[in-house]
PDB file of C-alpha atoms in Angstrom:
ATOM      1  CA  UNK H   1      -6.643 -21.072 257.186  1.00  0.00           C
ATOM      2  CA  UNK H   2      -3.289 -19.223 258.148  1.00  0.00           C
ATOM      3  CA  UNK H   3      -4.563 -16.207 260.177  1.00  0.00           C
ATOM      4  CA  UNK H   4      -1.285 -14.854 260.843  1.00  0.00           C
ATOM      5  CA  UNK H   5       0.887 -14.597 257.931  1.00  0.00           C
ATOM      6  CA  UNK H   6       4.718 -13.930 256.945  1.00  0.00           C
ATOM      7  CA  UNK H   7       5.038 -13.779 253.207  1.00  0.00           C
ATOM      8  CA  UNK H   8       8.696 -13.250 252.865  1.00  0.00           C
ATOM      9  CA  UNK H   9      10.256 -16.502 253.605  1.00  0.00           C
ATOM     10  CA  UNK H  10      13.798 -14.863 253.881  1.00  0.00           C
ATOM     11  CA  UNK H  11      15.414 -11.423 253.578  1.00  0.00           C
ATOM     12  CA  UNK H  12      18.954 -10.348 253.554  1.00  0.00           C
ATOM     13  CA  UNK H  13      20.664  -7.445 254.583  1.00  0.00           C
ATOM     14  CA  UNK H  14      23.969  -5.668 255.380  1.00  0.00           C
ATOM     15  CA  UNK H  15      25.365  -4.833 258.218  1.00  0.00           C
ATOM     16  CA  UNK H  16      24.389  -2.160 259.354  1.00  0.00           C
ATOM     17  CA  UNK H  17      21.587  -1.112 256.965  1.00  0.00           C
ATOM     18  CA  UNK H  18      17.630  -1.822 257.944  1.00  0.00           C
ATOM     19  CA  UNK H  19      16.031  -4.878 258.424  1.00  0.00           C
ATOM     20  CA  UNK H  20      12.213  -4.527 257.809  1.00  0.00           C
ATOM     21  CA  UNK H  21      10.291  -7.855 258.829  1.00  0.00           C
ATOM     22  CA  UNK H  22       6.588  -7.902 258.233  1.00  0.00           C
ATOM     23  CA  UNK H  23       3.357  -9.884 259.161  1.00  0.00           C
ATOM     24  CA  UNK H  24      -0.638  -9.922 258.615  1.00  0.00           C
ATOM     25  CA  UNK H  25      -3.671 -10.958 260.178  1.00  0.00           C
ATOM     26  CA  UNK H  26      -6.838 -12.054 259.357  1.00  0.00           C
ATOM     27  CA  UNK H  27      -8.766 -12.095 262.873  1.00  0.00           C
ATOM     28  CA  UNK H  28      -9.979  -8.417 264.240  1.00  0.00           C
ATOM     29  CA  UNK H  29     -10.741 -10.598 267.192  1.00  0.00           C
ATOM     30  CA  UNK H  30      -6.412 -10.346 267.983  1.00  0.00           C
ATOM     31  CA  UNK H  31      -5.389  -7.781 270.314  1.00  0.00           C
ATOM     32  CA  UNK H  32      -1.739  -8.733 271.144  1.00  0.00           C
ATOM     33  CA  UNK H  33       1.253  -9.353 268.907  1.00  0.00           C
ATOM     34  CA  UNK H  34       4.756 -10.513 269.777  1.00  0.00           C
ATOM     35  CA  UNK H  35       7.794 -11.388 268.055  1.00  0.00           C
ATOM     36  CA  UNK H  36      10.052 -14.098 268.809  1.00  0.00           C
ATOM     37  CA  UNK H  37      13.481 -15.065 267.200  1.00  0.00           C
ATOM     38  CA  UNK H  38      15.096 -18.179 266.897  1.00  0.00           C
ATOM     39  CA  UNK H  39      18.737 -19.445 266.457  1.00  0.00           C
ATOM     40  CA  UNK H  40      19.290 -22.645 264.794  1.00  0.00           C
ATOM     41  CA  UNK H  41      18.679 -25.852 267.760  1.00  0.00           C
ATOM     42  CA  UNK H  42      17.373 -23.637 270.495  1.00  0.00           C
ATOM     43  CA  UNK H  43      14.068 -23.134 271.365  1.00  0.00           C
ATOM     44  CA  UNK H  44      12.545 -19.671 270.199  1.00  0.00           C
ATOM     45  CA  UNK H  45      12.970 -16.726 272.533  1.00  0.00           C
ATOM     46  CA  UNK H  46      11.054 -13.466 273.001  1.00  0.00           C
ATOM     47  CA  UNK H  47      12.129 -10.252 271.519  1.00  0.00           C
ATOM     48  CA  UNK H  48       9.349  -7.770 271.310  1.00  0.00           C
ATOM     49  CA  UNK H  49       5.070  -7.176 271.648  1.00  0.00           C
ATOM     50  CA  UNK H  50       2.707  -4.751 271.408  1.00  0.00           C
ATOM     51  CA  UNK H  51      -0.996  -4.302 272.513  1.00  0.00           C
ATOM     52  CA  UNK H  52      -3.476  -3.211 270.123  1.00  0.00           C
ATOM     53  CA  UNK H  53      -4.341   0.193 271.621  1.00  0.00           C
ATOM     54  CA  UNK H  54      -0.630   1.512 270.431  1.00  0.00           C
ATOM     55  CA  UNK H  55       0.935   1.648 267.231  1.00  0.00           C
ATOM     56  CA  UNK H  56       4.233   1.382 268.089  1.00  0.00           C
ATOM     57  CA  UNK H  57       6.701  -0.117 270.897  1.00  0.00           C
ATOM     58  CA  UNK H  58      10.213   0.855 270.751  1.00  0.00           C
ATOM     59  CA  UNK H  59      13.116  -1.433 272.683  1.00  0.00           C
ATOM     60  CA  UNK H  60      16.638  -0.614 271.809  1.00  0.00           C
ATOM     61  CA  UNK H  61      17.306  -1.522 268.018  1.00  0.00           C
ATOM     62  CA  UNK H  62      14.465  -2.896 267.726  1.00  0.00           C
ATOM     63  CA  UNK H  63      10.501  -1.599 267.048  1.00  0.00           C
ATOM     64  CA  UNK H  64       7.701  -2.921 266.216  1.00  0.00           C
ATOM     65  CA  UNK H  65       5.054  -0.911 264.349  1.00  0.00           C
ATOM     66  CA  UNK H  66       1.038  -1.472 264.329  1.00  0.00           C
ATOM     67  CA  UNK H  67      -1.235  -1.159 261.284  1.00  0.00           C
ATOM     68  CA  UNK H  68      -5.017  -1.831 262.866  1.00  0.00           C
ATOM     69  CA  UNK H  69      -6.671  -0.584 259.804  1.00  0.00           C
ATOM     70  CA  UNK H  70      -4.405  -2.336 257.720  1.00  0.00           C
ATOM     71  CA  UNK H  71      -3.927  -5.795 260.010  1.00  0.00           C
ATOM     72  CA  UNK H  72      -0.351  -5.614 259.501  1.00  0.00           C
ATOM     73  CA  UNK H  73       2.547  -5.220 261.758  1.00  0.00           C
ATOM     74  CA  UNK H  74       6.091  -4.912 261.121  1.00  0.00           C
ATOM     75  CA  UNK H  75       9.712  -5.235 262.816  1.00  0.00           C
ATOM     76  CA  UNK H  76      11.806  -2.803 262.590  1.00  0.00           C
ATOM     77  CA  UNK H  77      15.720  -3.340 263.649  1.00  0.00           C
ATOM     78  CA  UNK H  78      18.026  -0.438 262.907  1.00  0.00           C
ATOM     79  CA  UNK H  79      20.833  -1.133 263.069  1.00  0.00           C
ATOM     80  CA  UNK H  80      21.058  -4.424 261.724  1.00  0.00           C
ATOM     81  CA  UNK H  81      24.045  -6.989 263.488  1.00  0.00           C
ATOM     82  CA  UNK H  82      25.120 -10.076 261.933  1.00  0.00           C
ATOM     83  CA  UNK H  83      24.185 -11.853 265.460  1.00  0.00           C
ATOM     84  CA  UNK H  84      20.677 -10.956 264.341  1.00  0.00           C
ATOM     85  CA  UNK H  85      20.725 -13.452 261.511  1.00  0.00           C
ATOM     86  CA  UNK H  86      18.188 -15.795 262.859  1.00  0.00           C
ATOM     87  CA  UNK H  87      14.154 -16.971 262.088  1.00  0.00           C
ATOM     88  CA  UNK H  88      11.828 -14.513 263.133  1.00  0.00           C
ATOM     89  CA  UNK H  89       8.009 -15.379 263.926  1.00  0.00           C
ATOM     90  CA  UNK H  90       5.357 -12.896 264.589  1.00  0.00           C
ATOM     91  CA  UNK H  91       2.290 -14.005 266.976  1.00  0.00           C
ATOM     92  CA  UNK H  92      -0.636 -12.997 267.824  1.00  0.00           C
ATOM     93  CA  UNK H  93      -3.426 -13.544 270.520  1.00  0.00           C
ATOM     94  CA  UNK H  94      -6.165 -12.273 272.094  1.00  0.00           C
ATOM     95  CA  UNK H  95      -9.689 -13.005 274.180  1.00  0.00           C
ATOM     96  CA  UNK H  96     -12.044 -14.366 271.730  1.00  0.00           C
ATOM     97  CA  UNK H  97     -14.392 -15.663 274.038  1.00  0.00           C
ATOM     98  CA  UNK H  98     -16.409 -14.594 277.284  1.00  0.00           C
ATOM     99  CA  UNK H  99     -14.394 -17.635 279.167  1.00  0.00           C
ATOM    100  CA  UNK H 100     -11.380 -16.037 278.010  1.00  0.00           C
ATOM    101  CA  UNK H 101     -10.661 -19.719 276.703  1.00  0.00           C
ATOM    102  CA  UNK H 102      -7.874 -18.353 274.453  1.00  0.00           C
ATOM    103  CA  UNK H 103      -6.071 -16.923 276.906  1.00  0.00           C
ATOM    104  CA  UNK H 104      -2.722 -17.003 276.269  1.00  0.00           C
ATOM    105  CA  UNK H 105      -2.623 -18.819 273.246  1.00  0.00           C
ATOM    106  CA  UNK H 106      -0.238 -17.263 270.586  1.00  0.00           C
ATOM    107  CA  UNK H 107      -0.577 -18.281 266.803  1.00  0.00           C
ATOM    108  CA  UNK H 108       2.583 -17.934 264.945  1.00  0.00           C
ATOM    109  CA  UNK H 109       3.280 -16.758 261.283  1.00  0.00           C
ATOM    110  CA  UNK H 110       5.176 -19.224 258.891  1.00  0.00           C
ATOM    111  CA  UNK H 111       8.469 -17.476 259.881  1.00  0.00           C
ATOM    112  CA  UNK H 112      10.692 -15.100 258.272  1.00  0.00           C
ATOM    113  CA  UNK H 113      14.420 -16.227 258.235  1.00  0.00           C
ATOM    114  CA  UNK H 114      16.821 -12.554 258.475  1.00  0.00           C
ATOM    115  CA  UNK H 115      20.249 -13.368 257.352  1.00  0.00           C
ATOM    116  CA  UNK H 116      22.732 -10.132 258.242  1.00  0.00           C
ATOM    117  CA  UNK H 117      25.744  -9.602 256.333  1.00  0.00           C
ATOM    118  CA  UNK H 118      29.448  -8.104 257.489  1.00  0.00           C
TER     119      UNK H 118
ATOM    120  CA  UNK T   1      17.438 -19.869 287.592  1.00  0.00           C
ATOM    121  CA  UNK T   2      14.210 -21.287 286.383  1.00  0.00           C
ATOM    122  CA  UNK T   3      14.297 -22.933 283.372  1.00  0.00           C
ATOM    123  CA  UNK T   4      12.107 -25.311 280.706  1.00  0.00           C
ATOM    124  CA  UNK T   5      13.667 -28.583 279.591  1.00  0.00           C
ATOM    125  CA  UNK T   6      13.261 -31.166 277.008  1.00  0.00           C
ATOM    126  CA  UNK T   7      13.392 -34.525 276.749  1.00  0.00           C
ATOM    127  CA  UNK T   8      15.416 -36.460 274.514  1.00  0.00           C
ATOM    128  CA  UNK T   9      16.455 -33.713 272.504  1.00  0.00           C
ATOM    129  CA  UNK T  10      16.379 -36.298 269.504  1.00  0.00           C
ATOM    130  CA  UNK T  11      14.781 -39.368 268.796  1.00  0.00           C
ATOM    131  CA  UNK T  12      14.327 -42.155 265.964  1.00  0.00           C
ATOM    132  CA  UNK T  13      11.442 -44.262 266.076  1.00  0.00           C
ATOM    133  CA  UNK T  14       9.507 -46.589 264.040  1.00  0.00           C
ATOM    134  CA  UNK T  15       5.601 -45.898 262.671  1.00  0.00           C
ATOM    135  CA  UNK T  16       3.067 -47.089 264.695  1.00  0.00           C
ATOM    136  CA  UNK T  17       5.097 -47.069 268.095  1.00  0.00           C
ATOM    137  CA  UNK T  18       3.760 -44.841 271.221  1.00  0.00           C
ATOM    138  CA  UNK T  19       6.394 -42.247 272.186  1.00  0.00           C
ATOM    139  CA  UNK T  20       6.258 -39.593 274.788  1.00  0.00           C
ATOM    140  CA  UNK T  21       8.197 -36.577 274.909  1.00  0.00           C
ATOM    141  CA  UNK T  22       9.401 -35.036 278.536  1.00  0.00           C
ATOM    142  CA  UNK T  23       8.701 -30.985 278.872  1.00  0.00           C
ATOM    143  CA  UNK T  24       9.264 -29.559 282.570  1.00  0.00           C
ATOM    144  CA  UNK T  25       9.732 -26.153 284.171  1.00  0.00           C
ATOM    145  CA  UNK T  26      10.905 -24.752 287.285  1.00  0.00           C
ATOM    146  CA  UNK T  27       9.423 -21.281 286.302  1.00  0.00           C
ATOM    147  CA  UNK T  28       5.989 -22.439 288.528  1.00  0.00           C
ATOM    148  CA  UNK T  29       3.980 -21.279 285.513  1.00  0.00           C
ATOM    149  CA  UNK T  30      -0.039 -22.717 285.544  1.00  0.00           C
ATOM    150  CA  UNK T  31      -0.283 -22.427 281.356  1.00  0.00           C
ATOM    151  CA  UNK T  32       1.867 -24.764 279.364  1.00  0.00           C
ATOM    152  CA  UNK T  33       1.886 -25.361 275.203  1.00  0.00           C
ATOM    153  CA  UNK T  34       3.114 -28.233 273.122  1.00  0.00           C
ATOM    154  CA  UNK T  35       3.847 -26.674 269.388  1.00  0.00           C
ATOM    155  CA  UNK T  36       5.623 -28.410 266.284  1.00  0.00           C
ATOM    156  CA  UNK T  37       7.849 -26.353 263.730  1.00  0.00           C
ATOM    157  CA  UNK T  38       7.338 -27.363 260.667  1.00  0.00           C
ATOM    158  CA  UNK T  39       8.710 -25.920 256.837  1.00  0.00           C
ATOM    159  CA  UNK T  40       6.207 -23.751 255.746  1.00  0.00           C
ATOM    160  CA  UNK T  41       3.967 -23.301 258.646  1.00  0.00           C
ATOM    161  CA  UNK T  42       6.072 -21.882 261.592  1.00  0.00           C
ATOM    162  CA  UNK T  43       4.826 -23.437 264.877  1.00  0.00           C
ATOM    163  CA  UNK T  44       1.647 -24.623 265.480  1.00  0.00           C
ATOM    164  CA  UNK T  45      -0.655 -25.638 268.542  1.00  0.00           C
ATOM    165  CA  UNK T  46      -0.669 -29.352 269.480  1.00  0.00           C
ATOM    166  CA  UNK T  47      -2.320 -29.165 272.935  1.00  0.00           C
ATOM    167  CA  UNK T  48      -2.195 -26.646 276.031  1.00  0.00           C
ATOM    168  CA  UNK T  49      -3.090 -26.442 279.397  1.00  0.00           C
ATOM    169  CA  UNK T  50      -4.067 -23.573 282.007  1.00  0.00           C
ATOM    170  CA  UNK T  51      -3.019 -25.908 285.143  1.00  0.00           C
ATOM    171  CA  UNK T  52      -3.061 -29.395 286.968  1.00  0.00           C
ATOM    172  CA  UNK T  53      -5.742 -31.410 285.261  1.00  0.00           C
ATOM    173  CA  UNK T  54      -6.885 -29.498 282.534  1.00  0.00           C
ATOM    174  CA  UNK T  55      -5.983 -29.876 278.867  1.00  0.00           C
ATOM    175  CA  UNK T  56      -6.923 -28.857 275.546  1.00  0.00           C
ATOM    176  CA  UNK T  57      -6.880 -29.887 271.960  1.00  0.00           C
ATOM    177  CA  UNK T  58      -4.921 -26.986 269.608  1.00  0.00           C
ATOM    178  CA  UNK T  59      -5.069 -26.616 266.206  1.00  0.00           C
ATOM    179  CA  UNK T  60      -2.917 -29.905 265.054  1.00  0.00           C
ATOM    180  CA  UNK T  61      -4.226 -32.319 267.995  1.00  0.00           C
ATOM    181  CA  UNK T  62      -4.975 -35.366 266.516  1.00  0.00           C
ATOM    182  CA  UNK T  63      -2.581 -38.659 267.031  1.00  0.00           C
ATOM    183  CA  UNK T  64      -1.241 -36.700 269.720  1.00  0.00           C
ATOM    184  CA  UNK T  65      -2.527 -36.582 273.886  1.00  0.00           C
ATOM    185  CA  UNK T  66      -0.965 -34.997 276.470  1.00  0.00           C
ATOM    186  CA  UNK T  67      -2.119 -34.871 280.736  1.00  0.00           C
ATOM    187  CA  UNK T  68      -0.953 -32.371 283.201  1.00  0.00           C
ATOM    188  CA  UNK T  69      -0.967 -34.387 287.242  1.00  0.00           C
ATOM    189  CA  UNK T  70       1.842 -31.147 288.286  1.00  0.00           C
ATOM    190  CA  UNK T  71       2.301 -27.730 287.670  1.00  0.00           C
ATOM    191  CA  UNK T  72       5.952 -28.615 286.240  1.00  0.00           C
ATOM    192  CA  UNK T  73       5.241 -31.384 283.874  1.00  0.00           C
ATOM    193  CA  UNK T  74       3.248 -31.933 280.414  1.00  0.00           C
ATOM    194  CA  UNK T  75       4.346 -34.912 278.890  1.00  0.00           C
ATOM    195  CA  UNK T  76       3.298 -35.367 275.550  1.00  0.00           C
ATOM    196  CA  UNK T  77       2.270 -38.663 273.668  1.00  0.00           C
ATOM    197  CA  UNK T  78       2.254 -39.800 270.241  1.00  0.00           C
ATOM    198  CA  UNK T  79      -0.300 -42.931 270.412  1.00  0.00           C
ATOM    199  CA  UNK T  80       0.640 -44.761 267.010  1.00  0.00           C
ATOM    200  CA  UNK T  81       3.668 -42.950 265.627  1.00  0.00           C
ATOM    201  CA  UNK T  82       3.302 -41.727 262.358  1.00  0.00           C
ATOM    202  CA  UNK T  83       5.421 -40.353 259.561  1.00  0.00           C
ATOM    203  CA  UNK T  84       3.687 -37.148 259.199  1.00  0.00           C
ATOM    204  CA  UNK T  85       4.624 -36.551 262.766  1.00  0.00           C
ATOM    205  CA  UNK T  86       7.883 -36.438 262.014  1.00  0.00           C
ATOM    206  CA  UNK T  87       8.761 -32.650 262.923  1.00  0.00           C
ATOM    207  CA  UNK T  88      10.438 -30.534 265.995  1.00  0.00           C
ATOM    208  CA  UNK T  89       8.733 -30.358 268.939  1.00  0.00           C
ATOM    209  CA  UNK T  90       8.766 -27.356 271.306  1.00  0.00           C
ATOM    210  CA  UNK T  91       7.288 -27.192 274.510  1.00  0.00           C
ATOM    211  CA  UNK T  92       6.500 -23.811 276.373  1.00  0.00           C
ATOM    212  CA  UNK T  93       5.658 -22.415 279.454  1.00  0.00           C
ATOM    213  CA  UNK T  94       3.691 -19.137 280.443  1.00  0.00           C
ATOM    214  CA  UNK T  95       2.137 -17.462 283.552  1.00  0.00           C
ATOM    215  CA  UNK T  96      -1.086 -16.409 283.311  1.00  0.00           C
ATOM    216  CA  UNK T  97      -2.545 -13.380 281.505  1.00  0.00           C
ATOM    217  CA  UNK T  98      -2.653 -12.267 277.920  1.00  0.00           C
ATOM    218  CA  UNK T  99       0.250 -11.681 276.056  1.00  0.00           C
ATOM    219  CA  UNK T 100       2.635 -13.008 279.037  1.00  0.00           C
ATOM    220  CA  UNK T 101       5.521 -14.375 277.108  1.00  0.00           C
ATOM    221  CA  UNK T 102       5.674 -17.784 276.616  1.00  0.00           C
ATOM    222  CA  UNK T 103       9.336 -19.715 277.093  1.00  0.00           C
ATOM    223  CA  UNK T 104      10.403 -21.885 275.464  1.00  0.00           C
ATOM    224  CA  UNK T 105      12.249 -25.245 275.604  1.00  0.00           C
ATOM    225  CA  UNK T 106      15.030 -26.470 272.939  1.00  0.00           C
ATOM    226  CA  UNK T 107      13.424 -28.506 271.834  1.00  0.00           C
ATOM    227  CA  UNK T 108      12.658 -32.411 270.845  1.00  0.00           C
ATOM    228  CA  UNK T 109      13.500 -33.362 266.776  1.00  0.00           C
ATOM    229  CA  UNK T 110      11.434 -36.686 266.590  1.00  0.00           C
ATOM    230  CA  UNK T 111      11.850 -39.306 263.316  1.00  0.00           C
ATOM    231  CA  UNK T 112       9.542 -41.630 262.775  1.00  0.00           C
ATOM    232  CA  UNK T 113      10.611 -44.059 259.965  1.00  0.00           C
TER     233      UNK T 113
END
């Protein structure tokens, strides 16, 4: 049961142009989502989040747009580098629980892997 | 500068064999996660922990333990090596609160043959 979901497994785009990554969500219960990047043989690292009472969080290139309604968020990055050619995950997390026993734990997407080209 | 490390960063092993893989950070964070990357199903859940002596199970726990005796250190253990568990494992650190962003380590590419 995949409750966080990235159905393109790769897109590719020139330099640049746009680079739209998306992700759903099954669980209403979520109330946090993040994205994280990762280069090939490193560790992922954090890029961008936003909490579920905003619909959109803006950090240089790069924004991230909420869809409650719709349980769908998307990354925008405008405009696209080739450095930005990397895997891309989308997260989400949230309290499910009065112990708060998911606190802090993220589930990931499948991945979306952004190739940029000169 | 406070970092998260892994340990080996590759490693070839035989089925049925106990392995352990090292994950420790200087950050002084009380919540640390064990995921493995996998084709197909981005990284998933192993085990996690909110601080010294307390451990979960995740979503993908089983053939797998893991015990917290420091704040820096989560060691995690394959009991009886399998091929299935043949994946990239990535260990992360996070203080406390939702959302806090996790870090992560390079990561560990295990083989089991």
């Amino acid at each position: 049961d995949q409750q966080v979901k990235q159905n393109s497994p790769s897109l590719s785009v020139q330099e640049g142009r746009i680079s739209i990554l998306n992700c759903d969500y099954t669980n209403s219960m979520f109330d946090y989502f993040l994205w994280y990047k990762k280069y090939p043989a490193e560790g992922p690292t954090f890029l961008i989040s936003i909490s579920s009472i905003k619909d959109k969080n803006e950090d240089g290139r790069f924004t991230v747009f909420l869809n409650k309604s719709a349980k769908h968020l998307s990354l925008h990055i405008v405009p696209s580098q080739p450095g930005d050619s990397a895997v891309y995950f989308c997260a989400a997390t949230g309290r499910f629980n009065a112990g708060g026993t998911s606190y802090g734990k993220l589930t990931f997407g499948q991945g979306t892997i952004l190739t940029v080209h000169p | 500068d406070a970092e998260i490390t892994q340990s080996p960063r590759h490693k070839i092993t035989e089925t049925g064999r106990q392995v352990t893989l090292a994950c420790h950070q200087t950050w002084n964070h009380n919540n640390m996660f064990w995921y493995r990357q996998d084709l197909g199903h981005g990284l998933r859940l192993i085990h996690y922990s909110y601080g010294v002596q307390d451990t979960n199970k995740g979503e993908v726990s089983d053939g797998y333990s893991v015990s917290r005796s420091n704040t820096e250190d989560l060691p995690l253990t394959l009991e009886s090596a399998a091929s299935s568990q043949t994946s990239v494992y990535f260990c992360a650190s996070a203080s406390q609160g939702i959302g806090n962003e996790q870090f992560f380590g390079p990561g560990t590419r295990l083989t089991v043959l």
